[in-house]
DNA sequence: ACCTGAACACCGTTCAAGT
DNA sequence: ACCTGAACACCGTTCAAGT
């Protein structure tokens, strides 16, 4: 018998990894709002209830996706120059988060089990400590930097207030509105938002401030 | 006839404001996840479908709540000292967002119609311009500060990665974990997270960096 | 103008039953 | 050990009908 032991409907062998991969596919194809037990199960040719044997409900499923995206971060090797090293970590985080644009919001807004986030945290703290930060100060600086990075990426992921637009025709309209609202000088810059340039500015600004502080 | 013209079920006169207020109540009482057309309508003693005459679906409802919370910001009068003024704006934003703790996440993560956010933006830009920032620089700095404030508050609202806990008994356990993970020095500070102190540090850090930059 | 009955096409999750 | 049928208690939204 050719189909001995094979699941009836041609469903692939179910596993936590397969489910997480399918959830990520649904996220990127249809948006994070479309992710659910039923839609993910459909991708796998399986009944929604089967997923409960491998993940802890919908929340567990979303956590698994966020965890996986964050785990994809490629930690840079520190070179010993504080500014460069902090910058490198920030850009590595951005690269990991935006590797799956629709899923980015999950990494940014879900409370992640500390285990996955531990390696990056440890790396940044080590760099700060070596640059002369006291333990408590290092933690404060880490949290400040992380807040700025997350806030920036949240704006970029479209889940946060933008005060700016990228698409070309909308900018002109937006600029006119702002000009009419007493923001004539700043309107041209407020109307548009180049997310990458904005991220670069914020990261440079913050890392230089950290360096200046620790130099003192 | 006593009940001429009166709605059958004792429902209050329905209006956008009443609906928005009910939604805010549901949010604070049962969490933002519990907010829906049906739960809000139930509060008002009305059918869920009636809400569609006053708000644009569930998304419009949540936008209305976020908008209202942000509108509650009390804009401080600038005193002319850059650090003090920027700090005051940051704390005013925090106060408005956390006035309704459960709803805070809505202000932080929803793309708000610019109209409501315009007044605070204008105020901060004006302060930065008067301190000598060029128009483009002022916009970059505004966005950097806002990112840091939003990232910090998102952590505080429990919707972002925390790397820390507030409740007393959990801290010890957390600290032990972290110590065992090669973070012995920083563990005591990483294990706990005093959100207000953390916000204060980040805001002071950022505003002083802005001041130093513009002094140059 | 405003509200609702009926209806549609969905949800996440439990549990007992199957293999 | 893993999968599912039946079932439960929900969703948001449309539209035609009522007042």
JSON list of C-alpha atoms in Angstrom, two decimals, chain A residues 3-205:
[
{"chain": "A", "resi": 3, "resn": "UNK", "atom": "CA", "xyz": [-0.13, 5.44, 1.43]},
{"chain": "A", "resi": 4, "resn": "UNK", "atom": "CA", "xyz": [0.50, 3.44, 4.55]},
{"chain": "A", "resi": 5, "resn": "UNK", "atom": "CA", "xyz": [1.02, 5.84, 7.46]},
{"chain": "A", "resi": 6, "resn": "UNK", "atom": "CA", "xyz": [0.69, 8.87, 5.21]},
{"chain": "A", "resi": 7, "resn": "UNK", "atom": "CA", "xyz": [-1.75, 11.56, 6.39]},
{"chain": "A", "resi": 8, "resn": "UNK", "atom": "CA", "xyz": [-5.00, 11.39, 4.45]},
{"chain": "A", "resi": 9, "resn": "UNK", "atom": "CA", "xyz": [-4.91, 14.78, 2.75]},
{"chain": "A", "resi": 10, "resn": "UNK", "atom": "CA", "xyz": [-1.30, 15.01, 1.69]},
{"chain": "A", "resi": 11, "resn": "UNK", "atom": "CA", "xyz": [-0.54, 17.16, 4.68]},
{"chain": "A", "resi": 12, "resn": "UNK", "atom": "CA", "xyz": [3.15, 17.54, 5.44]},
{"chain": "A", "resi": 13, "resn": "UNK", "atom": "CA", "xyz": [4.36, 16.13, 8.71]},
{"chain": "A", "resi": 14, "resn": "UNK", "atom": "CA", "xyz": [3.32, 18.73, 11.28]},
{"chain": "A", "resi": 15, "resn": "UNK", "atom": "CA", "xyz": [5.93, 20.32, 13.49]},
{"chain": "A", "resi": 16, "resn": "UNK", "atom": "CA", "xyz": [6.49, 23.52, 15.40]},
{"chain": "A", "resi": 17, "resn": "UNK", "atom": "CA", "xyz": [8.97, 24.70, 12.78]},
{"chain": "A", "resi": 18, "resn": "UNK", "atom": "CA", "xyz": [6.66, 23.96, 9.85]},
{"chain": "A", "resi": 19, "resn": "UNK", "atom": "CA", "xyz": [3.82, 25.80, 11.58]},
{"chain": "A", "resi": 20, "resn": "UNK", "atom": "CA", "xyz": [6.01, 28.78, 12.37]},
{"chain": "A", "resi": 21, "resn": "UNK", "atom": "CA", "xyz": [7.24, 28.90, 8.77]},
{"chain": "A", "resi": 22, "resn": "UNK", "atom": "CA", "xyz": [3.67, 28.77, 7.45]},
{"chain": "A", "resi": 23, "resn": "UNK", "atom": "CA", "xyz": [2.65, 31.55, 9.83]},
{"chain": "A", "resi": 24, "resn": "UNK", "atom": "CA", "xyz": [5.50, 33.70, 8.55]},
{"chain": "A", "resi": 25, "resn": "UNK", "atom": "CA", "xyz": [4.41, 33.03, 4.96]},
{"chain": "A", "resi": 26, "resn": "UNK", "atom": "CA", "xyz": [0.83, 34.04, 5.76]},
{"chain": "A", "resi": 27, "resn": "UNK", "atom": "CA", "xyz": [2.13, 37.15, 7.52]},
{"chain": "A", "resi": 28, "resn": "UNK", "atom": "CA", "xyz": [4.17, 38.32, 4.54]},
{"chain": "A", "resi": 29, "resn": "UNK", "atom": "CA", "xyz": [1.54, 37.37, 1.95]},
{"chain": "A", "resi": 30, "resn": "UNK", "atom": "CA", "xyz": [-1.59, 38.68, 3.63]},
{"chain": "A", "resi": 31, "resn": "UNK", "atom": "CA", "xyz": [-0.46, 40.81, 6.54]},
{"chain": "A", "resi": 32, "resn": "UNK", "atom": "CA", "xyz": [-0.24, 40.11, 10.24]},
{"chain": "A", "resi": 33, "resn": "UNK", "atom": "CA", "xyz": [-3.97, 40.63, 10.71]},
{"chain": "A", "resi": 34, "resn": "UNK", "atom": "CA", "xyz": [-4.65, 37.63, 8.50]},
{"chain": "A", "resi": 35, "resn": "UNK", "atom": "CA", "xyz": [-2.65, 35.25, 10.68]},
{"chain": "A", "resi": 36, "resn": "UNK", "atom": "CA", "xyz": [-4.83, 32.86, 12.59]},
{"chain": "A", "resi": 37, "resn": "UNK", "atom": "CA", "xyz": [-5.10, 29.23, 13.53]},
{"chain": "A", "resi": 38, "resn": "UNK", "atom": "CA", "xyz": [-7.37, 28.61, 10.59]},
{"chain": "A", "resi": 39, "resn": "UNK", "atom": "CA", "xyz": [-5.40, 30.49, 7.93]},
{"chain": "A", "resi": 40, "resn": "UNK", "atom": "CA", "xyz": [-2.10, 28.92, 8.96]},
{"chain": "A", "resi": 41, "resn": "UNK", "atom": "CA", "xyz": [-3.62, 25.45, 9.09]},
{"chain": "A", "resi": 42, "resn": "UNK", "atom": "CA", "xyz": [-5.09, 25.99, 5.61]},
{"chain": "A", "resi": 43, "resn": "UNK", "atom": "CA", "xyz": [-1.57, 26.65, 4.27]},
{"chain": "A", "resi": 44, "resn": "UNK", "atom": "CA", "xyz": [-0.46, 23.34, 5.65]},
{"chain": "A", "resi": 45, "resn": "UNK", "atom": "CA", "xyz": [-3.50, 21.41, 4.41]},
{"chain": "A", "resi": 46, "resn": "UNK", "atom": "CA", "xyz": [-4.38, 20.56, 7.97]},
{"chain": "A", "resi": 47, "resn": "UNK", "atom": "CA", "xyz": [-7.16, 21.19, 10.46]},
{"chain": "A", "resi": 48, "resn": "UNK", "atom": "CA", "xyz": [-6.75, 24.26, 12.65]},
{"chain": "A", "resi": 49, "resn": "UNK", "atom": "CA", "xyz": [-7.12, 22.24, 15.82]},
{"chain": "A", "resi": 50, "resn": "UNK", "atom": "CA", "xyz": [-4.09, 20.15, 14.95]},
{"chain": "A", "resi": 51, "resn": "UNK", "atom": "CA", "xyz": [-1.85, 23.13, 15.59]},
{"chain": "A", "resi": 52, "resn": "UNK", "atom": "CA", "xyz": [-2.65, 22.99, 19.30]},
{"chain": "A", "resi": 53, "resn": "UNK", "atom": "CA", "xyz": [-0.42, 19.94, 19.62]},
{"chain": "A", "resi": 54, "resn": "UNK", "atom": "CA", "xyz": [2.62, 22.00, 18.66]},
{"chain": "A", "resi": 55, "resn": "UNK", "atom": "CA", "xyz": [2.06, 25.62, 19.66]},
{"chain": "A", "resi": 56, "resn": "UNK", "atom": "CA", "xyz": [0.30, 27.23, 22.60]},
{"chain": "A", "resi": 57, "resn": "UNK", "atom": "CA", "xyz": [-2.64, 28.81, 20.85]},
{"chain": "A", "resi": 58, "resn": "UNK", "atom": "CA", "xyz": [-2.58, 31.86, 18.65]},
{"chain": "A", "resi": 59, "resn": "UNK", "atom": "CA", "xyz": [-0.44, 33.89, 21.04]},
{"chain": "A", "resi": 60, "resn": "UNK", "atom": "CA", "xyz": [2.17, 31.15, 21.18]},
{"chain": "A", "resi": 61, "resn": "UNK", "atom": "CA", "xyz": [2.14, 31.04, 17.41]},
{"chain": "A", "resi": 62, "resn": "UNK", "atom": "CA", "xyz": [2.80, 34.76, 17.06]},
{"chain": "A", "resi": 63, "resn": "UNK", "atom": "CA", "xyz": [5.48, 34.57, 19.71]},
{"chain": "A", "resi": 64, "resn": "UNK", "atom": "CA", "xyz": [7.17, 31.81, 17.78]},
{"chain": "A", "resi": 65, "resn": "UNK", "atom": "CA", "xyz": [7.22, 33.96, 14.65]},
{"chain": "A", "resi": 66, "resn": "UNK", "atom": "CA", "xyz": [8.60, 37.00, 16.48]},
{"chain": "A", "resi": 67, "resn": "UNK", "atom": "CA", "xyz": [11.19, 34.86, 18.20]},
{"chain": "A", "resi": 68, "resn": "UNK", "atom": "CA", "xyz": [12.33, 33.38, 14.92]},
{"chain": "A", "resi": 69, "resn": "UNK", "atom": "CA", "xyz": [12.63, 36.77, 13.23]},
{"chain": "A", "resi": 70, "resn": "UNK", "atom": "CA", "xyz": [14.71, 38.12, 16.10]},
{"chain": "A", "resi": 71, "resn": "UNK", "atom": "CA", "xyz": [16.84, 34.99, 16.13]},
{"chain": "A", "resi": 72, "resn": "UNK", "atom": "CA", "xyz": [17.78, 35.82, 12.55]},
{"chain": "A", "resi": 73, "resn": "UNK", "atom": "CA", "xyz": [19.89, 38.75, 13.72]},
{"chain": "A", "resi": 74, "resn": "UNK", "atom": "CA", "xyz": [23.47, 38.52, 12.58]},
{"chain": "A", "resi": 75, "resn": "UNK", "atom": "CA", "xyz": [25.48, 39.85, 15.49]},
{"chain": "A", "resi": 76, "resn": "UNK", "atom": "CA", "xyz": [28.45, 41.87, 14.28]},
{"chain": "A", "resi": 77, "resn": "UNK", "atom": "CA", "xyz": [31.86, 41.27, 15.74]},
{"chain": "A", "resi": 78, "resn": "UNK", "atom": "CA", "xyz": [32.87, 44.32, 17.83]},
{"chain": "A", "resi": 79, "resn": "UNK", "atom": "CA", "xyz": [35.93, 46.14, 16.52]},
{"chain": "A", "resi": 80, "resn": "UNK", "atom": "CA", "xyz": [36.65, 48.10, 19.66]},
{"chain": "A", "resi": 81, "resn": "UNK", "atom": "CA", "xyz": [35.40, 51.52, 18.59]},
{"chain": "A", "resi": 82, "resn": "UNK", "atom": "CA", "xyz": [32.29, 52.34, 20.61]},
{"chain": "A", "resi": 83, "resn": "UNK", "atom": "CA", "xyz": [30.45, 54.43, 18.02]},
{"chain": "A", "resi": 84, "resn": "UNK", "atom": "CA", "xyz": [31.07, 51.92, 15.25]},
{"chain": "A", "resi": 85, "resn": "UNK", "atom": "CA", "xyz": [30.07, 48.96, 17.39]},
{"chain": "A", "resi": 86, "resn": "UNK", "atom": "CA", "xyz": [26.83, 50.49, 18.66]},
{"chain": "A", "resi": 87, "resn": "UNK", "atom": "CA", "xyz": [25.92, 51.60, 15.16]},
{"chain": "A", "resi": 88, "resn": "UNK", "atom": "CA", "xyz": [26.59, 48.10, 13.86]},
{"chain": "A", "resi": 89, "resn": "UNK", "atom": "CA", "xyz": [24.28, 46.53, 16.44]},
{"chain": "A", "resi": 90, "resn": "UNK", "atom": "CA", "xyz": [21.49, 48.98, 15.63]},
{"chain": "A", "resi": 91, "resn": "UNK", "atom": "CA", "xyz": [21.71, 48.29, 11.91]},
{"chain": "A", "resi": 92, "resn": "UNK", "atom": "CA", "xyz": [21.88, 44.54, 12.52]},
{"chain": "A", "resi": 93, "resn": "UNK", "atom": "CA", "xyz": [18.65, 44.76, 14.51]},
{"chain": "A", "resi": 94, "resn": "UNK", "atom": "CA", "xyz": [17.02, 46.77, 11.75]},
{"chain": "A", "resi": 95, "resn": "UNK", "atom": "CA", "xyz": [18.13, 44.30, 9.11]},
{"chain": "A", "resi": 96, "resn": "UNK", "atom": "CA", "xyz": [16.71, 41.38, 11.09]},
{"chain": "A", "resi": 97, "resn": "UNK", "atom": "CA", "xyz": [13.40, 43.13, 11.79]},
{"chain": "A", "resi": 98, "resn": "UNK", "atom": "CA", "xyz": [12.87, 44.29, 8.22]},
{"chain": "A", "resi": 99, "resn": "UNK", "atom": "CA", "xyz": [13.94, 41.00, 6.66]},
{"chain": "A", "resi": 100, "resn": "UNK", "atom": "CA", "xyz": [10.23, 40.20, 6.89]},
{"chain": "A", "resi": 101, "resn": "UNK", "atom": "CA", "xyz": [8.53, 43.61, 6.65]},
{"chain": "A", "resi": 102, "resn": "UNK", "atom": "CA", "xyz": [5.05, 42.49, 7.67]},
{"chain": "A", "resi": 103, "resn": "UNK", "atom": "CA", "xyz": [6.35, 40.47, 10.60]},
{"chain": "A", "resi": 104, "resn": "UNK", "atom": "CA", "xyz": [8.55, 43.32, 11.83]},
{"chain": "A", "resi": 105, "resn": "UNK", "atom": "CA", "xyz": [5.76, 44.71, 13.95]},
{"chain": "A", "resi": 106, "resn": "UNK", "atom": "CA", "xyz": [5.64, 41.44, 15.89]},
{"chain": "A", "resi": 107, "resn": "UNK", "atom": "CA", "xyz": [9.28, 41.68, 16.99]},
{"chain": "A", "resi": 108, "resn": "UNK", "atom": "CA", "xyz": [8.75, 45.30, 17.95]},
{"chain": "A", "resi": 109, "resn": "UNK", "atom": "CA", "xyz": [5.55, 44.99, 19.96]},
{"chain": "A", "resi": 110, "resn": "UNK", "atom": "CA", "xyz": [5.54, 41.50, 21.49]},
{"chain": "A", "resi": 111, "resn": "UNK", "atom": "CA", "xyz": [7.04, 40.89, 24.87]},
{"chain": "A", "resi": 112, "resn": "UNK", "atom": "CA", "xyz": [9.65, 38.32, 23.92]},
{"chain": "A", "resi": 113, "resn": "UNK", "atom": "CA", "xyz": [10.83, 35.49, 26.14]},
{"chain": "A", "resi": 114, "resn": "UNK", "atom": "CA", "xyz": [14.16, 36.85, 27.27]},
{"chain": "A", "resi": 115, "resn": "UNK", "atom": "CA", "xyz": [16.12, 33.81, 26.08]},
{"chain": "A", "resi": 116, "resn": "UNK", "atom": "CA", "xyz": [16.18, 34.89, 22.43]},
{"chain": "A", "resi": 117, "resn": "UNK", "atom": "CA", "xyz": [16.94, 38.51, 23.17]},
{"chain": "A", "resi": 118, "resn": "UNK", "atom": "CA", "xyz": [19.70, 37.66, 25.57]},
{"chain": "A", "resi": 119, "resn": "UNK", "atom": "CA", "xyz": [22.57, 37.33, 23.10]},
{"chain": "A", "resi": 120, "resn": "UNK", "atom": "CA", "xyz": [22.15, 40.80, 21.55]},
{"chain": "A", "resi": 121, "resn": "UNK", "atom": "CA", "xyz": [21.63, 42.36, 24.97]},
{"chain": "A", "resi": 122, "resn": "UNK", "atom": "CA", "xyz": [24.75, 40.73, 26.30]},
{"chain": "A", "resi": 123, "resn": "UNK", "atom": "CA", "xyz": [26.75, 41.89, 23.30]},
{"chain": "A", "resi": 124, "resn": "UNK", "atom": "CA", "xyz": [25.67, 45.52, 23.58]},
{"chain": "A", "resi": 125, "resn": "UNK", "atom": "CA", "xyz": [26.25, 45.59, 27.33]},
{"chain": "A", "resi": 126, "resn": "UNK", "atom": "CA", "xyz": [29.72, 44.16, 26.88]},
{"chain": "A", "resi": 127, "resn": "UNK", "atom": "CA", "xyz": [30.61, 46.89, 24.41]},
{"chain": "A", "resi": 128, "resn": "UNK", "atom": "CA", "xyz": [29.29, 49.59, 26.75]},
{"chain": "A", "resi": 129, "resn": "UNK", "atom": "CA", "xyz": [31.12, 48.14, 29.73]},
{"chain": "A", "resi": 130, "resn": "UNK", "atom": "CA", "xyz": [34.40, 47.98, 27.84]},
{"chain": "A", "resi": 131, "resn": "UNK", "atom": "CA", "xyz": [33.96, 51.63, 26.91]},
{"chain": "A", "resi": 132, "resn": "UNK", "atom": "CA", "xyz": [33.87, 52.48, 30.59]},
{"chain": "A", "resi": 133, "resn": "UNK", "atom": "CA", "xyz": [30.20, 52.50, 31.50]},
{"chain": "A", "resi": 134, "resn": "UNK", "atom": "CA", "xyz": [29.31, 51.41, 35.03]},
{"chain": "A", "resi": 135, "resn": "UNK", "atom": "CA", "xyz": [26.94, 48.39, 35.15]},
{"chain": "A", "resi": 136, "resn": "UNK", "atom": "CA", "xyz": [23.87, 50.45, 36.01]},
{"chain": "A", "resi": 137, "resn": "UNK", "atom": "CA", "xyz": [24.72, 53.11, 33.49]},
{"chain": "A", "resi": 138, "resn": "UNK", "atom": "CA", "xyz": [25.25, 50.48, 30.80]},
{"chain": "A", "resi": 139, "resn": "UNK", "atom": "CA", "xyz": [21.76, 49.10, 31.39]},
{"chain": "A", "resi": 140, "resn": "UNK", "atom": "CA", "xyz": [20.20, 52.58, 31.24]},
{"chain": "A", "resi": 141, "resn": "UNK", "atom": "CA", "xyz": [22.03, 53.34, 28.02]},
{"chain": "A", "resi": 142, "resn": "UNK", "atom": "CA", "xyz": [21.07, 50.00, 26.50]},
{"chain": "A", "resi": 143, "resn": "UNK", "atom": "CA", "xyz": [17.42, 50.64, 27.27]},
{"chain": "A", "resi": 144, "resn": "UNK", "atom": "CA", "xyz": [17.58, 54.18, 25.89]},
{"chain": "A", "resi": 145, "resn": "UNK", "atom": "CA", "xyz": [19.19, 53.03, 22.67]},
{"chain": "A", "resi": 146, "resn": "UNK", "atom": "CA", "xyz": [16.77, 50.15, 22.30]},
{"chain": "A", "resi": 147, "resn": "UNK", "atom": "CA", "xyz": [13.81, 52.46, 22.84]},
{"chain": "A", "resi": 148, "resn": "UNK", "atom": "CA", "xyz": [15.04, 54.76, 20.09]},
{"chain": "A", "resi": 149, "resn": "UNK", "atom": "CA", "xyz": [15.67, 51.88, 17.69]},
{"chain": "A", "resi": 150, "resn": "UNK", "atom": "CA", "xyz": [12.30, 50.29, 18.38]},
{"chain": "A", "resi": 151, "resn": "UNK", "atom": "CA", "xyz": [10.49, 53.60, 18.13]},
{"chain": "A", "resi": 152, "resn": "UNK", "atom": "CA", "xyz": [12.16, 54.32, 14.80]},
{"chain": "A", "resi": 153, "resn": "UNK", "atom": "CA", "xyz": [11.43, 50.88, 13.36]},
{"chain": "A", "resi": 154, "resn": "UNK", "atom": "CA", "xyz": [7.85, 51.01, 14.58]},
{"chain": "A", "resi": 155, "resn": "UNK", "atom": "CA", "xyz": [7.36, 54.19, 12.59]},
{"chain": "A", "resi": 156, "resn": "UNK", "atom": "CA", "xyz": [8.98, 52.52, 9.60]},
{"chain": "A", "resi": 157, "resn": "UNK", "atom": "CA", "xyz": [6.84, 49.41, 9.93]},
{"chain": "A", "resi": 158, "resn": "UNK", "atom": "CA", "xyz": [3.85, 51.65, 9.55]},
{"chain": "A", "resi": 159, "resn": "UNK", "atom": "CA", "xyz": [2.52, 50.82, 12.98]},
{"chain": "A", "resi": 160, "resn": "UNK", "atom": "CA", "xyz": [3.46, 54.11, 14.55]},
{"chain": "A", "resi": 161, "resn": "UNK", "atom": "CA", "xyz": [2.73, 57.77, 13.97]},
{"chain": "A", "resi": 162, "resn": "UNK", "atom": "CA", "xyz": [4.66, 58.86, 10.91]},
{"chain": "A", "resi": 163, "resn": "UNK", "atom": "CA", "xyz": [4.24, 62.60, 10.37]},
{"chain": "A", "resi": 164, "resn": "UNK", "atom": "CA", "xyz": [5.44, 61.87, 6.91]},
{"chain": "A", "resi": 165, "resn": "UNK", "atom": "CA", "xyz": [4.82, 59.98, 3.74]},
{"chain": "A", "resi": 166, "resn": "UNK", "atom": "CA", "xyz": [7.03, 58.27, 1.19]},
{"chain": "A", "resi": 167, "resn": "UNK", "atom": "CA", "xyz": [4.86, 58.19, -1.92]},
{"chain": "A", "resi": 168, "resn": "UNK", "atom": "CA", "xyz": [5.60, 61.06, -4.26]},
{"chain": "A", "resi": 169, "resn": "UNK", "atom": "CA", "xyz": [2.25, 62.68, -5.06]},
{"chain": "A", "resi": 170, "resn": "UNK", "atom": "CA", "xyz": [1.02, 62.59, -1.47]},
{"chain": "A", "resi": 171, "resn": "UNK", "atom": "CA", "xyz": [4.01, 64.60, -0.27]},
{"chain": "A", "resi": 172, "resn": "UNK", "atom": "CA", "xyz": [3.00, 67.73, -2.13]},
{"chain": "A", "resi": 173, "resn": "UNK", "atom": "CA", "xyz": [-0.51, 67.65, -0.68]},
{"chain": "A", "resi": 174, "resn": "UNK", "atom": "CA", "xyz": [0.87, 66.98, 2.80]},
{"chain": "A", "resi": 175, "resn": "UNK", "atom": "CA", "xyz": [3.36, 69.81, 2.50]},
{"chain": "A", "resi": 176, "resn": "UNK", "atom": "CA", "xyz": [0.62, 72.23, 1.55]},
{"chain": "A", "resi": 177, "resn": "UNK", "atom": "CA", "xyz": [-1.43, 71.23, 4.58]},
{"chain": "A", "resi": 178, "resn": "UNK", "atom": "CA", "xyz": [1.51, 71.72, 6.90]},
{"chain": "A", "resi": 179, "resn": "UNK", "atom": "CA", "xyz": [2.47, 75.03, 5.37]},
{"chain": "A", "resi": 180, "resn": "UNK", "atom": "CA", "xyz": [-1.05, 76.26, 5.94]},
{"chain": "A", "resi": 181, "resn": "UNK", "atom": "CA", "xyz": [-0.73, 75.21, 9.58]},
{"chain": "A", "resi": 182, "resn": "UNK", "atom": "CA", "xyz": [2.09, 77.61, 10.46]},
{"chain": "A", "resi": 183, "resn": "UNK", "atom": "CA", "xyz": [4.88, 75.15, 9.69]},
{"chain": "A", "resi": 184, "resn": "UNK", "atom": "CA", "xyz": [6.15, 76.77, 6.52]},
{"chain": "A", "resi": 185, "resn": "UNK", "atom": "CA", "xyz": [9.87, 76.35, 7.19]},
{"chain": "A", "resi": 186, "resn": "UNK", "atom": "CA", "xyz": [9.80, 72.75, 8.32]},
{"chain": "A", "resi": 187, "resn": "UNK", "atom": "CA", "xyz": [6.96, 71.56, 6.07]},
{"chain": "A", "resi": 188, "resn": "UNK", "atom": "CA", "xyz": [9.19, 70.32, 3.24]},
{"chain": "A", "resi": 189, "resn": "UNK", "atom": "CA", "xyz": [11.02, 68.01, 5.64]},
{"chain": "A", "resi": 190, "resn": "UNK", "atom": "CA", "xyz": [8.04, 67.07, 7.75]},
{"chain": "A", "resi": 191, "resn": "UNK", "atom": "CA", "xyz": [5.98, 66.12, 4.71]},
{"chain": "A", "resi": 192, "resn": "UNK", "atom": "CA", "xyz": [8.33, 63.37, 3.62]},
{"chain": "A", "resi": 193, "resn": "UNK", "atom": "CA", "xyz": [10.00, 60.62, 5.60]},
{"chain": "A", "resi": 194, "resn": "UNK", "atom": "CA", "xyz": [12.94, 58.65, 4.28]},
{"chain": "A", "resi": 195, "resn": "UNK", "atom": "CA", "xyz": [12.93, 55.90, 6.87]},
{"chain": "A", "resi": 196, "resn": "UNK", "atom": "CA", "xyz": [16.44, 54.71, 6.25]},
{"chain": "A", "resi": 197, "resn": "UNK", "atom": "CA", "xyz": [17.90, 58.23, 6.45]},
{"chain": "A", "resi": 198, "resn": "UNK", "atom": "CA", "xyz": [15.83, 58.91, 9.52]},
{"chain": "A", "resi": 199, "resn": "UNK", "atom": "CA", "xyz": [17.10, 55.75, 11.17]},
{"chain": "A", "resi": 200, "resn": "UNK", "atom": "CA", "xyz": [20.67, 56.68, 10.28]},
{"chain": "A", "resi": 201, "resn": "UNK", "atom": "CA", "xyz": [20.25, 60.10, 11.84]},
{"chain": "A", "resi": 202, "resn": "UNK", "atom": "CA", "xyz": [18.73, 58.78, 15.05]},
{"chain": "A", "resi": 203, "resn": "UNK", "atom": "CA", "xyz": [21.35, 56.08, 15.45]},
{"chain": "A", "resi": 204, "resn": "UNK", "atom": "CA", "xyz": [24.26, 58.42, 14.74]},
{"chain": "A", "resi": 205, "resn": "UNK", "atom": "CA", "xyz": [22.81, 61.01, 17.08]}
]
